[in-house]
Tab-separated table of C-alpha atoms in Angstrom:
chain	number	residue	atom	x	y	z
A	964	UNK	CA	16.394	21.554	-3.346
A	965	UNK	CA	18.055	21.012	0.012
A	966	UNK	CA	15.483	19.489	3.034
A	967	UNK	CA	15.889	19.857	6.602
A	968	UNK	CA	17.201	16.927	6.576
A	969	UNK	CA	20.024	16.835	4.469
A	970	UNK	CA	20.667	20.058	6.041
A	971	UNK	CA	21.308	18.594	9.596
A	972	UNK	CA	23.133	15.550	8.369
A	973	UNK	CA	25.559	18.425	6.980
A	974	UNK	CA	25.772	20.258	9.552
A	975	UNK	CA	26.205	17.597	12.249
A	976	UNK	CA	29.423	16.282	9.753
A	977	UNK	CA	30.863	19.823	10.030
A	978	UNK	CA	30.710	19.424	13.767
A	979	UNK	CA	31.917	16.441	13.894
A	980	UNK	CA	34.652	15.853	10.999
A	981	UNK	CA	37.758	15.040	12.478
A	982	UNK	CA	40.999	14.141	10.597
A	983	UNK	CA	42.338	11.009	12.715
A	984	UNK	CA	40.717	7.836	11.838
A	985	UNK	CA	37.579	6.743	13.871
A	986	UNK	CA	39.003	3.711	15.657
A	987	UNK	CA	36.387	0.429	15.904
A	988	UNK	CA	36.218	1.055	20.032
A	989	UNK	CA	34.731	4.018	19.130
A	990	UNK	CA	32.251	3.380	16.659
A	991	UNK	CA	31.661	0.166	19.329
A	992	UNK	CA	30.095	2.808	21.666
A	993	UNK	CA	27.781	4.724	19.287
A	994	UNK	CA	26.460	1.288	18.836
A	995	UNK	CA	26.109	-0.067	22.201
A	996	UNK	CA	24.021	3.622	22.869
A	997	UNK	CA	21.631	2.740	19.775
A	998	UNK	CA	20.851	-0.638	20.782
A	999	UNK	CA	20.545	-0.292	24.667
A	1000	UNK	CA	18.050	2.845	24.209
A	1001	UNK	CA	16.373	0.185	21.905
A	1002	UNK	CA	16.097	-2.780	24.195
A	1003	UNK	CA	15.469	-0.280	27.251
A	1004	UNK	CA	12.165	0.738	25.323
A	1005	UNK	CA	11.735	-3.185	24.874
A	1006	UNK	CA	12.043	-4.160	28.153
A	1007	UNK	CA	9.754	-1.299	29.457
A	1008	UNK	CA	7.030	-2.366	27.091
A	1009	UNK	CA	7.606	-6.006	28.200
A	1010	UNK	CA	7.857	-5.714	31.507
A	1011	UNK	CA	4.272	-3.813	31.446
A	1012	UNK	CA	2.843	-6.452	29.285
A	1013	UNK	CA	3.149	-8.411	32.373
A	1014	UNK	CA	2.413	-5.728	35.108
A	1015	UNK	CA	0.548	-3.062	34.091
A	1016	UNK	CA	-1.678	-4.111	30.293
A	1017	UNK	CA	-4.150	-7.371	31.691
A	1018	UNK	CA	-5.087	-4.707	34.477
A	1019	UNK	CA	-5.363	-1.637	32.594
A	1020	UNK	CA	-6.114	-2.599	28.950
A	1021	UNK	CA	-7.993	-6.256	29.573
A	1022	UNK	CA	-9.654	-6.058	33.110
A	1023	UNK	CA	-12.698	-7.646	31.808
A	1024	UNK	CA	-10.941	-11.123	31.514
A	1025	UNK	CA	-9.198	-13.460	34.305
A	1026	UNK	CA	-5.325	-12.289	34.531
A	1027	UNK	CA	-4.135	-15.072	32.564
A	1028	UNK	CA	-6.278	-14.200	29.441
A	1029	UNK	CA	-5.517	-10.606	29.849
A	1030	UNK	CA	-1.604	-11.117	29.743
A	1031	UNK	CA	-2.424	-13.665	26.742
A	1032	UNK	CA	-4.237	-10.698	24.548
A	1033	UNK	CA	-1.075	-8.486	26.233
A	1034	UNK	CA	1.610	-10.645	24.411
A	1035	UNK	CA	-0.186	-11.252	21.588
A	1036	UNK	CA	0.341	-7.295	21.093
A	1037	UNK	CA	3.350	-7.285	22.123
A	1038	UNK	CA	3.897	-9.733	18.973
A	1039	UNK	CA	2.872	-6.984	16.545
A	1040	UNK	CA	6.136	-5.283	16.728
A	1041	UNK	CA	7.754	-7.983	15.925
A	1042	UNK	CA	5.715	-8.412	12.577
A	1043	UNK	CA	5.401	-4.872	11.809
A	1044	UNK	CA	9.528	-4.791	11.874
A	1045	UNK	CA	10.343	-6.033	8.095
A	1046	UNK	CA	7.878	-3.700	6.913
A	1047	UNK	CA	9.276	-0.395	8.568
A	1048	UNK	CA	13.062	-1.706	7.243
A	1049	UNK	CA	10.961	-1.792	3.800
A	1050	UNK	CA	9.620	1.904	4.493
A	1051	UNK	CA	13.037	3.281	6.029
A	1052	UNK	CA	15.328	2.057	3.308
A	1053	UNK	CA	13.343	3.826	1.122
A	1054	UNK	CA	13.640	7.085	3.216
A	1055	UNK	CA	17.398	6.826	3.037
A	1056	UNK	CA	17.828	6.113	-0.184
A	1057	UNK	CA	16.353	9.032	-1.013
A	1058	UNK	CA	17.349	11.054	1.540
A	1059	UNK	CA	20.237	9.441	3.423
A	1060	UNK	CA	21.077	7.985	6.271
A	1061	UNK	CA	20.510	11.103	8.833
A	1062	UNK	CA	16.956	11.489	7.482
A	1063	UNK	CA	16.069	7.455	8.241
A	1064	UNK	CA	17.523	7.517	11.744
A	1065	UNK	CA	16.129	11.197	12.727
A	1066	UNK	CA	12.378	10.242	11.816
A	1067	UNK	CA	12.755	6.461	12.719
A	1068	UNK	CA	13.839	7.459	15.866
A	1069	UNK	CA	11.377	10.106	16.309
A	1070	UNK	CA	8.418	7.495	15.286
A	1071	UNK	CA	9.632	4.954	18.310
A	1072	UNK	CA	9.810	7.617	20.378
A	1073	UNK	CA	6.408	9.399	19.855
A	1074	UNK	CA	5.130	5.658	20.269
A	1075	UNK	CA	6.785	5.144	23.325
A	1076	UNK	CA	5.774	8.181	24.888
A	1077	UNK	CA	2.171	8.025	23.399
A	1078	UNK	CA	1.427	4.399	26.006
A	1079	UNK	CA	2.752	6.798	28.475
A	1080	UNK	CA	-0.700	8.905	28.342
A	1081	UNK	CA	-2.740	5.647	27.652
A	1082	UNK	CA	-6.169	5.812	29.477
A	1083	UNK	CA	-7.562	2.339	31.009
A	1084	UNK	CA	-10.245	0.470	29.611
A	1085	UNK	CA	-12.915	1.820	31.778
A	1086	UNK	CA	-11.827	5.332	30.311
A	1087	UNK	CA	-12.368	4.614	26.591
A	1088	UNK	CA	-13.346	1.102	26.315
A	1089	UNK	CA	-12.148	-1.081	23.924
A	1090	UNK	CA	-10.812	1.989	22.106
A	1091	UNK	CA	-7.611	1.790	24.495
A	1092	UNK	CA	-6.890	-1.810	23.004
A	1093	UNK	CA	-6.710	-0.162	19.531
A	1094	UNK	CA	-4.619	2.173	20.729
A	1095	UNK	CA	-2.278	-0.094	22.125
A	1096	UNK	CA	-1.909	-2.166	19.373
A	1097	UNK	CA	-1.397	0.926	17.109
A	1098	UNK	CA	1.344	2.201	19.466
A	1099	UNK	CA	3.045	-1.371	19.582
A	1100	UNK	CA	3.101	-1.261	15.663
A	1101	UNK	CA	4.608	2.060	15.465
A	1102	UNK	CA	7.198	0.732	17.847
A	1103	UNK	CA	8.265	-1.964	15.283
A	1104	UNK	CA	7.950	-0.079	11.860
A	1105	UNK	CA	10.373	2.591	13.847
A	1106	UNK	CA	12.813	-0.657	14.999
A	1107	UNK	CA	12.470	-1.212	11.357
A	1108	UNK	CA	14.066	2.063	10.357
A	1109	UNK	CA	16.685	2.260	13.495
A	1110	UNK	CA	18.737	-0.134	11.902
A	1111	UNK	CA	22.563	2.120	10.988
A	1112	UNK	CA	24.926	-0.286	9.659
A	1113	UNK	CA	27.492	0.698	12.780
A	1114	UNK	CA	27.484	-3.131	13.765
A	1115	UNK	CA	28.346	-4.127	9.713
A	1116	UNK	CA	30.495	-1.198	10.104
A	1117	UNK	CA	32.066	-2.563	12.897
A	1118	UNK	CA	32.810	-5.902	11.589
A	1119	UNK	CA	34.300	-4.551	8.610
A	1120	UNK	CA	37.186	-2.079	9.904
A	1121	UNK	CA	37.356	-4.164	13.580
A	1122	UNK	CA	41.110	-6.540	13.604
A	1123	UNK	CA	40.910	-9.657	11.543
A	1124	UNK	CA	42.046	-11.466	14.924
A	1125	UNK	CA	39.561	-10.105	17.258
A	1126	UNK	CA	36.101	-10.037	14.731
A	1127	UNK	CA	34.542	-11.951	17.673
A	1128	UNK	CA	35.205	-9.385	20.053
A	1129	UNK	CA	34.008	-6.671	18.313
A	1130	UNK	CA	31.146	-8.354	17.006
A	1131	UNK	CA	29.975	-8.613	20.759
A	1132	UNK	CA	30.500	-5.362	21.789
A	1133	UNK	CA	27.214	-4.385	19.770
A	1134	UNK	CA	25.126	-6.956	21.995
A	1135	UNK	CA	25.802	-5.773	25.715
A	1136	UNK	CA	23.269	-2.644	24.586
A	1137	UNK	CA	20.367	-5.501	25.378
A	1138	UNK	CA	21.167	-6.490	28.732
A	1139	UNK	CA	22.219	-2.866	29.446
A	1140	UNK	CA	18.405	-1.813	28.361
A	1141	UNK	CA	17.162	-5.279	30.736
A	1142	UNK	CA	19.179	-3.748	33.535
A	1143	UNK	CA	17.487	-0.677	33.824
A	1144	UNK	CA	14.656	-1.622	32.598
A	1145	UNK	CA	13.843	-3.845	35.486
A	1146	UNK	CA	15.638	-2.013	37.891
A	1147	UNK	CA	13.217	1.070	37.068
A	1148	UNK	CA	10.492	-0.840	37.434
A	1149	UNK	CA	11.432	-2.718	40.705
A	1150	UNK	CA	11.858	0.278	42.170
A	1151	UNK	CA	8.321	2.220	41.582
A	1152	UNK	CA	6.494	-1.092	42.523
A	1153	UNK	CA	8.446	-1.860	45.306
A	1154	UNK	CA	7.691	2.251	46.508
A	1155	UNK	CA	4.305	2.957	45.438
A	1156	UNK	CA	1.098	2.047	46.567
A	1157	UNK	CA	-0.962	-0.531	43.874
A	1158	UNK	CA	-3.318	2.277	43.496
A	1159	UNK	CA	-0.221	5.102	42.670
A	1160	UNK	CA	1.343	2.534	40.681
A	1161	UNK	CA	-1.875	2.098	38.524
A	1162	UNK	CA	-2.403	5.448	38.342
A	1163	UNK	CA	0.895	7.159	37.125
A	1164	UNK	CA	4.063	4.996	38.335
A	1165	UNK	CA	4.237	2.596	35.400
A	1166	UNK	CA	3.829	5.614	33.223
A	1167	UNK	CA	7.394	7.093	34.218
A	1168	UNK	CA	9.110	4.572	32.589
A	1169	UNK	CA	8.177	5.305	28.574
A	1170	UNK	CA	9.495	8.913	30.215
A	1171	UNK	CA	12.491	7.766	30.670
A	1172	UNK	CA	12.406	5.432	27.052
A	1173	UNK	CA	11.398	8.712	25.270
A	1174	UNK	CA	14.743	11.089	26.728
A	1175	UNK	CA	16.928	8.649	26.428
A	1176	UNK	CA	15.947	8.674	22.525
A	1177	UNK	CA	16.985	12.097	22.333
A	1178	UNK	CA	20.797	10.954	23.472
A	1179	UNK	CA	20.921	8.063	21.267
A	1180	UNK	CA	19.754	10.208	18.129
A	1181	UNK	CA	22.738	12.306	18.582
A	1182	UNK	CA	25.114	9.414	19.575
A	1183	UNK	CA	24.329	7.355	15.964
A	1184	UNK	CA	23.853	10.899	13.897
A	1185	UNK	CA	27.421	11.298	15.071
A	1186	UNK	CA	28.966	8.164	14.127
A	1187	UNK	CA	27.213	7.789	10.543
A	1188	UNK	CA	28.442	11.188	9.390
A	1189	UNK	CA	31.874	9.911	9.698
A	1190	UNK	CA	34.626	9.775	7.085
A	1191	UNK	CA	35.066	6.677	7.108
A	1192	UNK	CA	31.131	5.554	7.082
A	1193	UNK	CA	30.381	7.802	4.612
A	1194	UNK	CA	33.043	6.111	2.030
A	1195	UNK	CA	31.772	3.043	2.968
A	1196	UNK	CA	28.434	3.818	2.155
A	1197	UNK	CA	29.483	5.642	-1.367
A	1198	UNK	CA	31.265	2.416	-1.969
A	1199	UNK	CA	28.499	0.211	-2.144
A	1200	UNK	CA	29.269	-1.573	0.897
A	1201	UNK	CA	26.874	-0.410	3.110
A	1202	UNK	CA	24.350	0.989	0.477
A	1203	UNK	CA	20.782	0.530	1.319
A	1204	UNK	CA	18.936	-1.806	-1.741
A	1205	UNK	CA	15.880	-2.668	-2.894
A	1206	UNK	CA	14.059	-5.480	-0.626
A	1207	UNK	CA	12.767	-6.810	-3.887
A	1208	UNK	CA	16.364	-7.219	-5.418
A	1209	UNK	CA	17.719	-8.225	-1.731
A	1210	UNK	CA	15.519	-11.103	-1.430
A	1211	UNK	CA	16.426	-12.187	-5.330
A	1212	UNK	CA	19.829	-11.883	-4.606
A	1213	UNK	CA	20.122	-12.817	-1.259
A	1214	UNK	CA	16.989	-14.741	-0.183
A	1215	UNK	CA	18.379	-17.507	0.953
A	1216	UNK	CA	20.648	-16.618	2.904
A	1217	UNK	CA	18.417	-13.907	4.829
A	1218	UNK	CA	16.596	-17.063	5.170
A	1219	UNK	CA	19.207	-19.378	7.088
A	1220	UNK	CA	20.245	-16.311	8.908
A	1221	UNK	CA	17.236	-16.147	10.185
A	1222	UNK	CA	17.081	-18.963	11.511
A	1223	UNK	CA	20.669	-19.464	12.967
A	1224	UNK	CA	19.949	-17.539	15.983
A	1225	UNK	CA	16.822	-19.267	16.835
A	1226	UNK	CA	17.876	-20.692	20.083
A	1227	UNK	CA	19.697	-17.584	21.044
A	1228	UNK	CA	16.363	-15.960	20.727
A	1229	UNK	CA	13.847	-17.978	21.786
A	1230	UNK	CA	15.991	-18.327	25.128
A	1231	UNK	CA	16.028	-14.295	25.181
A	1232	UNK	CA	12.264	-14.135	25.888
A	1233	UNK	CA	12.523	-17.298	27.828
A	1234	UNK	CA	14.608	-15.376	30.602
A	1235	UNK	CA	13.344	-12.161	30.145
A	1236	UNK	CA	9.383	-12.175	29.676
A	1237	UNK	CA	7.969	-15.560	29.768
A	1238	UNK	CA	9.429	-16.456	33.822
A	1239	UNK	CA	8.402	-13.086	34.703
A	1240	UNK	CA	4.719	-13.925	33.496
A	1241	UNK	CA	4.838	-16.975	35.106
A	1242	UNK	CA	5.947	-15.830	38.755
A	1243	UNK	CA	3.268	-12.601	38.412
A	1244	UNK	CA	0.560	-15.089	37.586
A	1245	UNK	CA	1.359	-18.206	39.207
A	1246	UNK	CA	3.460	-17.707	42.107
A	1247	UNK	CA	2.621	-15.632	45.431
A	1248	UNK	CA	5.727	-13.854	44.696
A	1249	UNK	CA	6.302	-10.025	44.158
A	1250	UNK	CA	7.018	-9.110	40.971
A	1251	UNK	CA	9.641	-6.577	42.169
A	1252	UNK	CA	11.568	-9.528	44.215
A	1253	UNK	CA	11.501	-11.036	40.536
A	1254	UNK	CA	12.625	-7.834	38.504
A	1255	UNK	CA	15.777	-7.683	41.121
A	1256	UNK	CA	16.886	-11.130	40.607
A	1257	UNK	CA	16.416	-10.409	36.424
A	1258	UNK	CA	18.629	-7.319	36.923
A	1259	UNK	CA	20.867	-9.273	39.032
A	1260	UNK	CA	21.361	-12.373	36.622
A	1261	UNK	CA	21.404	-9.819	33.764
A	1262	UNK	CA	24.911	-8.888	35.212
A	1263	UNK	CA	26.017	-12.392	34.764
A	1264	UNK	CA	24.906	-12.108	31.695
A	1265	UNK	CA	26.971	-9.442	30.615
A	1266	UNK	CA	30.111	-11.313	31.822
A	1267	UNK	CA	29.035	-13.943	29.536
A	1268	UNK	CA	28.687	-11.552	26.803
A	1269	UNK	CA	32.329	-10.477	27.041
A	1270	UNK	CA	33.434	-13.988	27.962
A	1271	UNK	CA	32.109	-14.952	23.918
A	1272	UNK	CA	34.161	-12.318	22.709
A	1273	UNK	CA	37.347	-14.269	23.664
A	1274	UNK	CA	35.812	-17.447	23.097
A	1275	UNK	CA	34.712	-16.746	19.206
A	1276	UNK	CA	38.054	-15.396	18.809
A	1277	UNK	CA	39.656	-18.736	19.857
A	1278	UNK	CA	36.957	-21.445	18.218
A	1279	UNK	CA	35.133	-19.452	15.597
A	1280	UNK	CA	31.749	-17.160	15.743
A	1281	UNK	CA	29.812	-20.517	14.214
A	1282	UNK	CA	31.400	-23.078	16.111
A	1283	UNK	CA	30.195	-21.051	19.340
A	1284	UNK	CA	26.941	-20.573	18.624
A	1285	UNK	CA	26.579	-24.025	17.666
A	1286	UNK	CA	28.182	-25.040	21.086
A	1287	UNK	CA	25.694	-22.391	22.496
A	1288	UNK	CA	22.764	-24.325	20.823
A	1289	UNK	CA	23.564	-27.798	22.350
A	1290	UNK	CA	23.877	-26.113	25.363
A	1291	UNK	CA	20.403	-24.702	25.671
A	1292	UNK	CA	18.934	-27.763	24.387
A	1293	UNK	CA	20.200	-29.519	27.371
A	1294	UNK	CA	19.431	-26.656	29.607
A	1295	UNK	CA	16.078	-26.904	28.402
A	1296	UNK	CA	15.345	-30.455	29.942
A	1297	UNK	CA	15.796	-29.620	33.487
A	1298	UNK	CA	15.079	-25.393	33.223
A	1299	UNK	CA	11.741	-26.044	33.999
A	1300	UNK	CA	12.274	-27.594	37.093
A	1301	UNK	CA	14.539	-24.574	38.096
A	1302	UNK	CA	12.000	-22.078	37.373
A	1303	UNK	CA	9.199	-23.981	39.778
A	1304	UNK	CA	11.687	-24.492	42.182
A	1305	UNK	CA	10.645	-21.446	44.693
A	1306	UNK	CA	13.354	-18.150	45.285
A	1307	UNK	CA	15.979	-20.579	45.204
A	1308	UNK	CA	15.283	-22.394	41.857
A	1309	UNK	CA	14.295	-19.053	40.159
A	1310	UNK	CA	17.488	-17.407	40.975
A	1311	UNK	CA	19.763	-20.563	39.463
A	1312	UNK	CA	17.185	-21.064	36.668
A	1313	UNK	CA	18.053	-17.270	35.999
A	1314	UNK	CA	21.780	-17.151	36.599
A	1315	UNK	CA	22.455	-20.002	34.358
A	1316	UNK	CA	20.012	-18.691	31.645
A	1317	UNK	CA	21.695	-15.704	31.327
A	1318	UNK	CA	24.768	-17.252	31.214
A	1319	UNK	CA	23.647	-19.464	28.337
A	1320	UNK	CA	22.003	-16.160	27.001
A	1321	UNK	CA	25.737	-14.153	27.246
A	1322	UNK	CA	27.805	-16.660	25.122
A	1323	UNK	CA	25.226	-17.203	22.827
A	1324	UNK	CA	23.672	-14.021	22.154
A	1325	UNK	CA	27.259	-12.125	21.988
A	1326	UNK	CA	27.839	-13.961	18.679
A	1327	UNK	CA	24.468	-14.160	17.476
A	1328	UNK	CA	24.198	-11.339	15.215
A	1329	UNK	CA	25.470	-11.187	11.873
A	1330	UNK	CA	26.718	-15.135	11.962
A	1331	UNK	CA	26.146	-15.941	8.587
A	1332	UNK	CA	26.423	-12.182	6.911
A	1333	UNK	CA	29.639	-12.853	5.934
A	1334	UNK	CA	27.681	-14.844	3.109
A	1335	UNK	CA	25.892	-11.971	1.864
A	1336	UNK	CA	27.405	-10.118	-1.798
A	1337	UNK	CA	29.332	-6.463	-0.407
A	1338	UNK	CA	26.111	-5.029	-2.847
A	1339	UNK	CA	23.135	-6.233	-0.365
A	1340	UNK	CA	25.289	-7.082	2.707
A	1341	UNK	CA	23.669	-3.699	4.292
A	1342	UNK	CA	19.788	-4.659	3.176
A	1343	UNK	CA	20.385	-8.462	3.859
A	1344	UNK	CA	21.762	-7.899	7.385
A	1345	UNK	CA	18.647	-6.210	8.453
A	1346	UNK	CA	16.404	-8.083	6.916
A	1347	UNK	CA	18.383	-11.056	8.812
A	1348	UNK	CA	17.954	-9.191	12.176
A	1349	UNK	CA	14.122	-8.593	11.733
A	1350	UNK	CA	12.941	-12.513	10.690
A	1351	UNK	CA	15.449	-13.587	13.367
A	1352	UNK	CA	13.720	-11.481	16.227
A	1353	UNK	CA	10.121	-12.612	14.320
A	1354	UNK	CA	10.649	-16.105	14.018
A	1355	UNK	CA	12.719	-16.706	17.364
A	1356	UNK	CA	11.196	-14.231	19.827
A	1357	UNK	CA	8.339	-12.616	18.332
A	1358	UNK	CA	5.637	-15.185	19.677
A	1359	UNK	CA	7.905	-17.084	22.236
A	1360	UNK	CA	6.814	-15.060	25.392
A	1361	UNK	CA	3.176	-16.224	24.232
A	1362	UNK	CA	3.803	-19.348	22.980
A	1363	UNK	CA	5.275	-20.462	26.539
A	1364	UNK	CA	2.466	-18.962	28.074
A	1365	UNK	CA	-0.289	-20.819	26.090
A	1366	UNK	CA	1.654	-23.981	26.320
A	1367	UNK	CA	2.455	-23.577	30.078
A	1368	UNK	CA	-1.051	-22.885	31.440
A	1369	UNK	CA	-2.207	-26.090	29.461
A	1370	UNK	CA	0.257	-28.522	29.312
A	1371	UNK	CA	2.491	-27.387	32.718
A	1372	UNK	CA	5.925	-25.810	32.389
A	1373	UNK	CA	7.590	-29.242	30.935
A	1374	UNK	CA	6.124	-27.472	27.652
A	1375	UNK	CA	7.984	-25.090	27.567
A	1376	UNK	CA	10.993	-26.469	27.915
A	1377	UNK	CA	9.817	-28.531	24.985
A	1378	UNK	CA	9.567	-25.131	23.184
A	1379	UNK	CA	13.423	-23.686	24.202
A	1380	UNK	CA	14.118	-27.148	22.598
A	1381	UNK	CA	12.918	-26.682	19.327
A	1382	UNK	CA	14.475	-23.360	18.823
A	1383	UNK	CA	17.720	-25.327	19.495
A	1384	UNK	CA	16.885	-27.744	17.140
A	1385	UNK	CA	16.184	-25.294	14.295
A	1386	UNK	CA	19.763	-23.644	14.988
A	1387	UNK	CA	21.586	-26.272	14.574
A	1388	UNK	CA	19.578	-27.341	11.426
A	1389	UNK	CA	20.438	-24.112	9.812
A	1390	UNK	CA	24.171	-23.839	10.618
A	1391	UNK	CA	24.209	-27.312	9.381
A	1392	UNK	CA	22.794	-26.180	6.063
A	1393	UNK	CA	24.315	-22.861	6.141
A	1394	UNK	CA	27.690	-25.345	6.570
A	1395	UNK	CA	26.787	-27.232	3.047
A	1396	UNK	CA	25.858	-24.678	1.305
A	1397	UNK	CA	29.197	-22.860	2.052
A	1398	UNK	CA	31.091	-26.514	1.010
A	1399	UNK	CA	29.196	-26.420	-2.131
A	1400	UNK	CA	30.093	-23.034	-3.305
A	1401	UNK	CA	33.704	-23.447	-2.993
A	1402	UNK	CA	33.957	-27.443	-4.434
């Protein structure tokens, strides 16, 4: 019996079947689509965790216990995401990979759109805080599923000489999504009255999240129907496996891997969310001054991103992101400062973060994959991607909160710091255990 969706993935590799080889710059952009329509609908749901959720979803609290209960939501995402990589892997094993994408794709963006039409509290009641939480799950089982293989992909067919370059290439989809992101808000806050912008403003935004899902669909449908990512599938190379059998197999590694980006993460929602909470709540500053400098850094940040590329090639994807690690641990003890240092402070505190952010992030994905058996390297990767987002970024936006509100912002600089720590721990162990397998 043929479904629907087998049907489309057919007929979109009939479209699309060429008989030149797909080249790795051009499976690079497929993936740089995927993951900046991802982090665009990341950034739009952050950036209202901040701006629009205390007000509309918690107004019968103070602000800083509304965007508190906000993050902690915003958390759920982030825990829901193993779960829908569980669900999704199941999809495509039994009905391939254009099935998975399709209705993962079509769950994030039906829960994007859905906070669009979200009433206010004195609508519904506490009903709308069920709803958002419900929303912001869907979000993460459906980041869960988007996962394609097109960065493992990548690193397989890219030029032995220049795996660091192409193993950045997947990352400037992030600070793409930041960019407009930010920008899109900036620009209805800094145009719209607080009452408009309450009313139907923020809404535009998960709009925009929701159509550019439609392009993105398309954009990975048409890179995994390729030749070449089909026979890499059929090989067993990219084959999706049990999550039972992965973690057996591969457990401890997914494990390390997890927690080799730590820094890189935890720094991630350091720049992005947390300073943006901070200046909204604590500052007299506009928030859309705030959003232009983020967009503004973010640039910098993209340089950086490329600038790893080169780098990695030179030293080694490890090396780097252990440089990376020392680096934010020492930017750590004075970022504070930076960040409660007015327009001025904010703007280096951002600059350099994203900076930091660039090199480190550009080589974060995927460092210790290589690890992984060809059987579960497709299963173990994404199980990798989703404890590494959990554990490092997941809770850091309210972690810094809580501990900044209580204990000043020293704390969290104390926080960036242990993220740092825990990187270097693991590529340490990750180092040993490598040692030991080939005494």
């Amino acid at each position: 019996m043929t479904t629907p969706a087998s049907t489309f993935e057919r007929d979109a590799a009939q479209l699309h079947a060429r008989e030149e080889h797909v080249q790795p710059g051009e499976i690079a952009v497929g993936v740089v689509i995927g993951r900046a329509s991802e982090f665009f609908d990341f950034f739009v749901y952050a950036i209202a965790s901040v701006v629009v959720f205390p007000k509309l979803v918690f107004p019968f609290t103070d602000a800083l216990t509304g965007t508190l209960y906000s993050f902690a939501i915003f958390a759920f995402a982030f825990i829901a995401r193993p779960f829908g990589t569980a669900l999704f892997m199941t999809v495509e094993r039994h009905y391939g990979r254009g099935a998975k994408l399709t209705s993962a794709l079509f769950l994030l963006g039906t829960s994007t759109v859905a906070i669009a039409f979200l009433p206010s509290y004195e609508d519904i009641g506490a009903t709308v805080i069920w709803l958002l939480a419900a929303f912001r799950i869907g979000q993460g089982l459906a980041w869960g599923g988007t996962w394609d293989g097109l960065a493992p992909l990548l690193a397989i067919i890219a030029p032995e000489a220049r795996r660091g370059w192409y193993a950045m290439l997947p990352q400037l989809g992030a600070l793409i999504g930041l960019i407009v992101a930010s920008a899109l808000f900036a620009f209805f806050l800094g145009n719209l009255s607080a009452e408009d912008f309450f009313s139907w403003g923020w809404r535009y935004p998960f709009f925009v999240a929701f159509a550019i899902n439609v392009v993105a669909l398309f954009a990975r449908l048409r890179m995994a129907v390729t030749p070449e990512y089909v026979e890499l599938f059929e090989s067993g190379d990219l084959e999706p496996q049990r999550i039972s059998d992965t973690v057996k197999s591969e457990g401890r590694g997914v494990l390390i891997g997890a927690f080799a980006p730590l820094a890189t993460f935890a720094l991630f929602h350091m720049v992005t969310v947390f300073p943006l909470s901070w200046v909204f709540l604590f500052t007299e500053e506009r928030p859309t001054r705030f959003l232009l400098i983020e967009a503004t850094a973010a640039f910098c940040g993209l340089l950086a991103v490329f600038a790893s590329g080169m780098v990695a090639d030179r030293i080694g994807r490890r090396r780097l992101l252990g440089v990376s690690a020392v680096a934010i641990a020492v930017f750590s003890g004075f970022a504070p400062q930076l960040l409660a240092g007015g327009v001025v402070g904010e703007t280096v505190f951002m600059v350099l973060a994203f900076a930091l952010l660039g090199v480190s992030f550009g080589q974060s994905s995927g460092v210790v994959a290589s690890n992984f058996s060809p059987k579960f390297r497709y299963t173990a990767s994404a199980l990798t991607n989703d404890l590494a987002w959990l554990f490092g970024a997941g809770f850091a936006p309210l972690a810094a909160l809580l501990l900044s509100s209580h204990f000043g912002l020293l704390a969290s600089g104390a926080y960036l710091l242990s993220g740092a720590v825990c990187t270097l721990l693991a590529l340490r162990f990750n180092n040993r255990l490598e040692l030991a397998a080939s005494s």
